[in-house]
mmCIF file of C-alpha atoms in Angstrom:
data_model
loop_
_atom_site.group_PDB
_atom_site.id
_atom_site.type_symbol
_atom_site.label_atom_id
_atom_site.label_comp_id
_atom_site.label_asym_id
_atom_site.label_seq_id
_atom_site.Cartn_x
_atom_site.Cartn_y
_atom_site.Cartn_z
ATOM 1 C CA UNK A 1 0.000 0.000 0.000
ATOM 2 C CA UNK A 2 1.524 3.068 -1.383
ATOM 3 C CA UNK A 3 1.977 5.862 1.010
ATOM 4 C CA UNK A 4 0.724 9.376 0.755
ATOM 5 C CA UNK A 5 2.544 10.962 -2.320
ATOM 6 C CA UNK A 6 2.851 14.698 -2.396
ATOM 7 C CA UNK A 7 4.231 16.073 -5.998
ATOM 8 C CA UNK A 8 6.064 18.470 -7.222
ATOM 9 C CA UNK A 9 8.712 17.604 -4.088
ATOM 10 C CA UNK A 10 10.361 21.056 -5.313
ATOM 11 C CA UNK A 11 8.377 23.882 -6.752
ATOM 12 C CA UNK A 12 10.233 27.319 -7.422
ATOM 13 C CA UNK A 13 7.828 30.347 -8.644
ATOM 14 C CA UNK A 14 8.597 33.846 -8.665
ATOM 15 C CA UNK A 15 6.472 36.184 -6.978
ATOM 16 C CA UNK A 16 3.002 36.998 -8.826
ATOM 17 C CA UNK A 17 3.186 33.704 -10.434
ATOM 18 C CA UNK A 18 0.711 30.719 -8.905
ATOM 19 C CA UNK A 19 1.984 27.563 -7.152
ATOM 20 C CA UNK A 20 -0.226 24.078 -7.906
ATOM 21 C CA UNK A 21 0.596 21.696 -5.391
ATOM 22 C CA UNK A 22 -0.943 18.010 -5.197
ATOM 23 C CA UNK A 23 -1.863 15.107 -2.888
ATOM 24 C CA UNK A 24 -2.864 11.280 -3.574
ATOM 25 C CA UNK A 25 -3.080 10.225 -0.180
ATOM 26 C CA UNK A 26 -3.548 6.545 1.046
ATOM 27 C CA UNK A 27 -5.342 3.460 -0.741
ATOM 28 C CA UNK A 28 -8.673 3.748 1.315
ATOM 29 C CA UNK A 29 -8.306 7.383 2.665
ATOM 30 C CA UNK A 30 -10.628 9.853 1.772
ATOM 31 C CA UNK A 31 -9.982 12.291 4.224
ATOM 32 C CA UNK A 32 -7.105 14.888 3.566
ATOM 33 C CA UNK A 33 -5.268 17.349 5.822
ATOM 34 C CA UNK A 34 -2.806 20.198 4.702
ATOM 35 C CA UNK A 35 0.151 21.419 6.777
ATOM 36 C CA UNK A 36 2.584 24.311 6.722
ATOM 37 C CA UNK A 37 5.792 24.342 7.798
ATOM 38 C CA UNK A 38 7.856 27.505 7.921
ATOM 39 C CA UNK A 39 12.053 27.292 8.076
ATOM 40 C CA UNK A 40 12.670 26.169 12.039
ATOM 41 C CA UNK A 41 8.840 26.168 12.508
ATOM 42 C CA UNK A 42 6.177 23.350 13.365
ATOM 43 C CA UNK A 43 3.495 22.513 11.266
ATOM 44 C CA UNK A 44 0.456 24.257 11.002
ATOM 45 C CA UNK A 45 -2.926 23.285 10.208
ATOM 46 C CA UNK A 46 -4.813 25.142 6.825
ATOM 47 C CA UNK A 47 -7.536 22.815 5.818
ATOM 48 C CA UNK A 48 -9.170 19.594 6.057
ATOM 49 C CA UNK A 49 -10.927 18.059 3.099
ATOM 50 C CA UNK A 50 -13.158 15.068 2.431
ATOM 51 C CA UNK A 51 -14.001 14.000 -1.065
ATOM 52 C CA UNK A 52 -15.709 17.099 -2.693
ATOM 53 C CA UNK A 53 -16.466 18.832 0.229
ATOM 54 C CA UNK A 54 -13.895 21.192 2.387
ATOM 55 C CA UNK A 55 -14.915 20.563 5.876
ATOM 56 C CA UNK A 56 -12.691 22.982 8.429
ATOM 57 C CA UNK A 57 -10.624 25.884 5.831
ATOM 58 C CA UNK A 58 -9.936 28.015 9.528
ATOM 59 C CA UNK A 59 -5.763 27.972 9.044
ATOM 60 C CA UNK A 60 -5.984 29.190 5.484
ATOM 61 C CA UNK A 61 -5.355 32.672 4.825
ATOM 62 C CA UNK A 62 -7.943 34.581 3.378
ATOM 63 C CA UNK A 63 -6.626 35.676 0.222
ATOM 64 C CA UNK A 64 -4.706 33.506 -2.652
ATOM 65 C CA UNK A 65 -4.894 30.112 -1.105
ATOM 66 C CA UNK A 66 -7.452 27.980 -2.035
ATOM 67 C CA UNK A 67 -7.937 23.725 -1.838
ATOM 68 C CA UNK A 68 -9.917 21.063 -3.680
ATOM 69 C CA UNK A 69 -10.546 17.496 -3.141
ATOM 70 C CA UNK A 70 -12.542 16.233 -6.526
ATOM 71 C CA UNK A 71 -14.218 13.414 -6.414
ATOM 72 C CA UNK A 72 -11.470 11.848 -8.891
ATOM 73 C CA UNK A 73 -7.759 13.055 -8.885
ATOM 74 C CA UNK A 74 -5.454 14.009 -6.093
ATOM 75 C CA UNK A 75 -5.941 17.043 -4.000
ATOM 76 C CA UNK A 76 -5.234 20.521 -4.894
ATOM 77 C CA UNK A 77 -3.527 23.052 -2.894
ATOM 78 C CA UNK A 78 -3.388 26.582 -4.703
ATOM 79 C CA UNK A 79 -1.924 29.156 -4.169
ATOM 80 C CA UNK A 80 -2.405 32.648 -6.822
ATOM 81 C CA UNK A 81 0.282 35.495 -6.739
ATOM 82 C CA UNK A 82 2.975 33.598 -4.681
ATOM 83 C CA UNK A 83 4.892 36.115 -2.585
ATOM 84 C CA UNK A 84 7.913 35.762 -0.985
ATOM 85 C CA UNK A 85 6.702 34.619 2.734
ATOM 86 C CA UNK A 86 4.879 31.638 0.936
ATOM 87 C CA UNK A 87 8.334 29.781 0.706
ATOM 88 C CA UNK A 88 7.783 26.917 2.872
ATOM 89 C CA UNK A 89 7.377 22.955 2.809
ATOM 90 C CA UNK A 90 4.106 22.173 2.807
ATOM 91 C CA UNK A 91 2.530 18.725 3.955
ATOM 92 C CA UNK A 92 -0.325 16.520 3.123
ATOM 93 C CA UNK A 93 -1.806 14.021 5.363
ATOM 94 C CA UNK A 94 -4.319 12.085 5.121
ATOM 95 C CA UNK A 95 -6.673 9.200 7.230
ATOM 96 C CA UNK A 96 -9.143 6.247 6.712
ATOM 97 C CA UNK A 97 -12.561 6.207 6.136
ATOM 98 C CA UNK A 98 -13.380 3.599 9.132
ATOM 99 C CA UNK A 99 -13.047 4.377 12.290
ATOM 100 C CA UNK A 100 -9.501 5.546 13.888
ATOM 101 C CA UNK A 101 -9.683 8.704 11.593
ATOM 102 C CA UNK A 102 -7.404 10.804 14.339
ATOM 103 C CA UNK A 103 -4.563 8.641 12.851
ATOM 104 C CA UNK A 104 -3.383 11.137 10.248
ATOM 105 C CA UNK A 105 -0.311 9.655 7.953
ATOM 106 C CA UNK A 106 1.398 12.045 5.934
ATOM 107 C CA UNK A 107 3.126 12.630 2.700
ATOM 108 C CA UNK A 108 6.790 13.951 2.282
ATOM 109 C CA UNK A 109 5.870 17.754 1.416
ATOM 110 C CA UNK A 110 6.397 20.187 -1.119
ATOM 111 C CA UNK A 111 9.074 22.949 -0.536
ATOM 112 C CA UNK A 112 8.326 26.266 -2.248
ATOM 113 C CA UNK A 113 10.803 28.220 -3.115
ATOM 114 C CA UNK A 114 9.217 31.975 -4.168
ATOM 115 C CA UNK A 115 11.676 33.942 -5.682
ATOM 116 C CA UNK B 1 -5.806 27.798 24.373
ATOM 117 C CA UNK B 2 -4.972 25.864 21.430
ATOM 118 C CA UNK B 3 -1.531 25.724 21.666
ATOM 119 C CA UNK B 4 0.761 22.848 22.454
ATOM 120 C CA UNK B 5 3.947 24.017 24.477
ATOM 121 C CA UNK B 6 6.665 22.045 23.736
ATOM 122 C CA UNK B 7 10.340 21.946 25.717
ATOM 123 C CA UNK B 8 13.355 21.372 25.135
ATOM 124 C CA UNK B 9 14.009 23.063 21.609
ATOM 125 C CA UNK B 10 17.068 20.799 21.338
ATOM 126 C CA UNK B 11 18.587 18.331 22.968
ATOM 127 C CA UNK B 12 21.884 16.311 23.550
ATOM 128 C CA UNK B 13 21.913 12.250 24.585
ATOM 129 C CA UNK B 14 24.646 10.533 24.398
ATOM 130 C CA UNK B 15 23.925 6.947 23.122
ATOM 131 C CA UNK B 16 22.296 4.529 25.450
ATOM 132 C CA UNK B 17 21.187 7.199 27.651
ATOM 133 C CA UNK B 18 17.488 8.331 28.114
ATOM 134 C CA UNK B 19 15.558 11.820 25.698
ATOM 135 C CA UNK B 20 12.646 13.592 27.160
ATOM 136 C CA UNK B 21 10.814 15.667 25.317
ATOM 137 C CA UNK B 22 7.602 17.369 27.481
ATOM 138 C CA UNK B 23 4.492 18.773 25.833
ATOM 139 C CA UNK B 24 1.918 20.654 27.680
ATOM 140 C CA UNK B 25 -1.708 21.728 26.783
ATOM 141 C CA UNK B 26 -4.750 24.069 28.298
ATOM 142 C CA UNK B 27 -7.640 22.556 26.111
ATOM 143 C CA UNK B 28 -8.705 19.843 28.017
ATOM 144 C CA UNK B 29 -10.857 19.147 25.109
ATOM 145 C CA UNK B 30 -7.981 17.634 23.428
ATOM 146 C CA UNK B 31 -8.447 14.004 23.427
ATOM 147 C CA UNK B 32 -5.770 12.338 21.134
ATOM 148 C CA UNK B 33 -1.840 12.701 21.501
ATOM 149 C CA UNK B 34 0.618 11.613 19.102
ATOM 150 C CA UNK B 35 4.055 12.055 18.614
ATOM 151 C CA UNK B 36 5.643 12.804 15.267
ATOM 152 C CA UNK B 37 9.534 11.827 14.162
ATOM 153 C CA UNK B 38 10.908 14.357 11.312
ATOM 154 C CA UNK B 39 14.047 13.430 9.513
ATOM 155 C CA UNK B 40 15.322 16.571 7.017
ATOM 156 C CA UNK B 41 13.497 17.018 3.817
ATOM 157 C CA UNK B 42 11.283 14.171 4.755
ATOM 158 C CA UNK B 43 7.784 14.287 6.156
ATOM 159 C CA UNK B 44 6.817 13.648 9.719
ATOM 160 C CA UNK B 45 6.050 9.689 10.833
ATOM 161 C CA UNK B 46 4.160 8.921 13.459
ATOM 162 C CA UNK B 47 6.126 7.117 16.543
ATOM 163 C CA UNK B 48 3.439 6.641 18.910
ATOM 164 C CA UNK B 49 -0.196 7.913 20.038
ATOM 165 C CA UNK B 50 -2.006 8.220 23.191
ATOM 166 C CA UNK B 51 -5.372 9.094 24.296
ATOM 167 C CA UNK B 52 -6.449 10.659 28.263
ATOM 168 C CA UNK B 53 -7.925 7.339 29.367
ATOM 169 C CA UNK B 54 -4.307 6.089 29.799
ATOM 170 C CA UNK B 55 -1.372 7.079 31.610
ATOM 171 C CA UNK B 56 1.462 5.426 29.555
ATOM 172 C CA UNK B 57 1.884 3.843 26.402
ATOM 173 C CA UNK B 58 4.943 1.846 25.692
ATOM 174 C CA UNK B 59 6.068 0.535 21.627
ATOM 175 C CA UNK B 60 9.323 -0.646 22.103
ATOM 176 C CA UNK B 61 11.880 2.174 22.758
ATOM 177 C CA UNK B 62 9.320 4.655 22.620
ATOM 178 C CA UNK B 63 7.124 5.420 25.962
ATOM 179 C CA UNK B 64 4.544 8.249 26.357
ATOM 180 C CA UNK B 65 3.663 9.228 30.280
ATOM 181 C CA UNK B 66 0.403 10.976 30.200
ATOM 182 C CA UNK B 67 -0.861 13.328 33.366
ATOM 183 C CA UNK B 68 -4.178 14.161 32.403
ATOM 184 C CA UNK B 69 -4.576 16.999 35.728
ATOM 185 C CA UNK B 70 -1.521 18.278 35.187
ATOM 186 C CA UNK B 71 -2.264 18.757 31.518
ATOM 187 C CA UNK B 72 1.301 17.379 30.031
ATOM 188 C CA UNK B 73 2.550 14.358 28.381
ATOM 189 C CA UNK B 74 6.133 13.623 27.404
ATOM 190 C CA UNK B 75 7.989 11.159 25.687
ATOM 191 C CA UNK B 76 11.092 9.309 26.497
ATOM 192 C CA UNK B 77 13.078 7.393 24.127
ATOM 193 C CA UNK B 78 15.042 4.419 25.909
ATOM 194 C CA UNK B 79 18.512 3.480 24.926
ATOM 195 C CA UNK B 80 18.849 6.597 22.616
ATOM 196 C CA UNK B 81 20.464 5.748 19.419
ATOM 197 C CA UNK B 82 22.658 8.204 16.782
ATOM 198 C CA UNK B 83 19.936 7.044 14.165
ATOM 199 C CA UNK B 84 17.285 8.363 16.669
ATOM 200 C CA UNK B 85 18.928 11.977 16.013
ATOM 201 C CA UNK B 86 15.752 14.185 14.145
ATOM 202 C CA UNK B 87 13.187 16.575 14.972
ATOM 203 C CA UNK B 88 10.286 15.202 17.480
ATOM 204 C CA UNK B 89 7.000 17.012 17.498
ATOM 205 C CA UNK B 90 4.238 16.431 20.014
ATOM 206 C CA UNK B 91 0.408 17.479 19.204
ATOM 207 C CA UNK B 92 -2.946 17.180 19.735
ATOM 208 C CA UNK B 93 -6.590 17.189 18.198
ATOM 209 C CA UNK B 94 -9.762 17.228 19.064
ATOM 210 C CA UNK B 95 -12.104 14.225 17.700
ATOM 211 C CA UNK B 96 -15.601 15.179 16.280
ATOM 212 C CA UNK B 97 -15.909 17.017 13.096
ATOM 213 C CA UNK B 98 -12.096 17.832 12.521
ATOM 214 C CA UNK B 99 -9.324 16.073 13.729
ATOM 215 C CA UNK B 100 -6.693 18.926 13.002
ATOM 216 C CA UNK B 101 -3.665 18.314 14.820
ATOM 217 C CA UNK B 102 -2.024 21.659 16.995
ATOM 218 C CA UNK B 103 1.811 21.074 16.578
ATOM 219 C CA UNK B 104 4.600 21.920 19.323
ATOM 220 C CA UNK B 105 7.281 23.359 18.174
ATOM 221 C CA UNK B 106 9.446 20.765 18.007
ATOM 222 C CA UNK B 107 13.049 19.353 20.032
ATOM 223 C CA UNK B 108 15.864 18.745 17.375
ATOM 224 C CA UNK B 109 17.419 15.764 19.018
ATOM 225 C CA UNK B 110 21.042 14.361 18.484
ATOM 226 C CA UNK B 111 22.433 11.644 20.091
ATOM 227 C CA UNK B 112 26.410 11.197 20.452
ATOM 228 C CA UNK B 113 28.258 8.272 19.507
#
């Protein structure tokens, strides 16, 4: 059973331009997490996603980021006009469907680079 | 209230020797505990999870002694080992509708030959 894959595993964009990032997470998972981490940080929560439907968006910021779970395909983490504070590695987790969904497994990130 | 406070930033073991880490929390609605092991440019791995009905939970090496009035948990690695040496975060969620995990900080661990 593959583990969560996260790609690009690099992504550099200079500022303005937008940043697609993407998440398959686990055979029989259809619940999906994103995660920021800044340089020398922890990780923090953005927004949880089930199939179709975002369920808690309260650590995403406002403006330019947006996610997407479709009900085929990976998830979609987007962000428009990249600036240079966006550079960080960002993580994708994801749990089951059946019972024991606190168990969150995650993916081995995306680092932005915005230069 | 939602933070996790986690302490030491870093930490030295030498090998064979005992690493604490200690989180501490004020939402006593948190009711699942894991601990997360962070090698660079990887992603984090879960080590080990506890919930508050439980005071310790022990997978090999790895041991998590929960104080539920005291509002802190900690981990302690037994027999420390160089390839132990990476970043350990604690956290905590809240089960219901979202299970979002609050992160500590983190303790960059390295253990000495």
């Amino acid at each position: 059973n593959a583990g969560v894959m996260q790609n690009p595993r690099h992504l550099v964009r200079r500022r303005g331009q937008e940043a697609r990032l993407r998440c398959s997470p686990m055979k029989g998972h259809s619940h999906v997490y994103w995660y920021r981490q800044l340089p020398e940080e922890g990780l923090k929560f953005m927004v949880y996603l089930q199939k179709e439907n975002i369920i808690d968006e309260s650590g995403m910021p406002k403006e330019r980021f947006s996610a997407e779970f479709p009900k085929e395909g990976p998830s979609i983490l987007r962000i428009q006009q990249v600036v240079r504070g966006d550079s960080a590695a960002y993580f994708c987790a994801s749990s089951p469907d059946t019972g024991g969904t606190d168990t969150q497994y995650f993916g081995p990130g995306t680092r932005l680079t915005v230069l | 209230q939602q933070q996790v406070k986690q302490s030491p930033q870093s930490l030295i073991v030498q090998k064979g020797g005992i690493s604490i880490i200690n989180c501490a929390y004020e939402n006593t609605a948190f009711d699942y505990f894991p601990w997360y092991q962070q090698f660079p440019g990887k992603g984090p791995a879960l080590l080990i999870a506890i919930r508050p009905d439980v005071s310790e939970k022990k997978e090999g090496r790895f041991t998590i002694s929960f104080n539920k009035s005291a509002k802190q948990f900690s981990l302690h690695i037994m027999d420390s080992q160089p390839g132990d040496s990476a970043t350990y975060f604690c956290a905590a969620s809240v089960g219901g509708a979202t299970n979002k995990l609050i992160f500590g900080t983190g303790t960059l661990l390295a253990v000495q030959p």
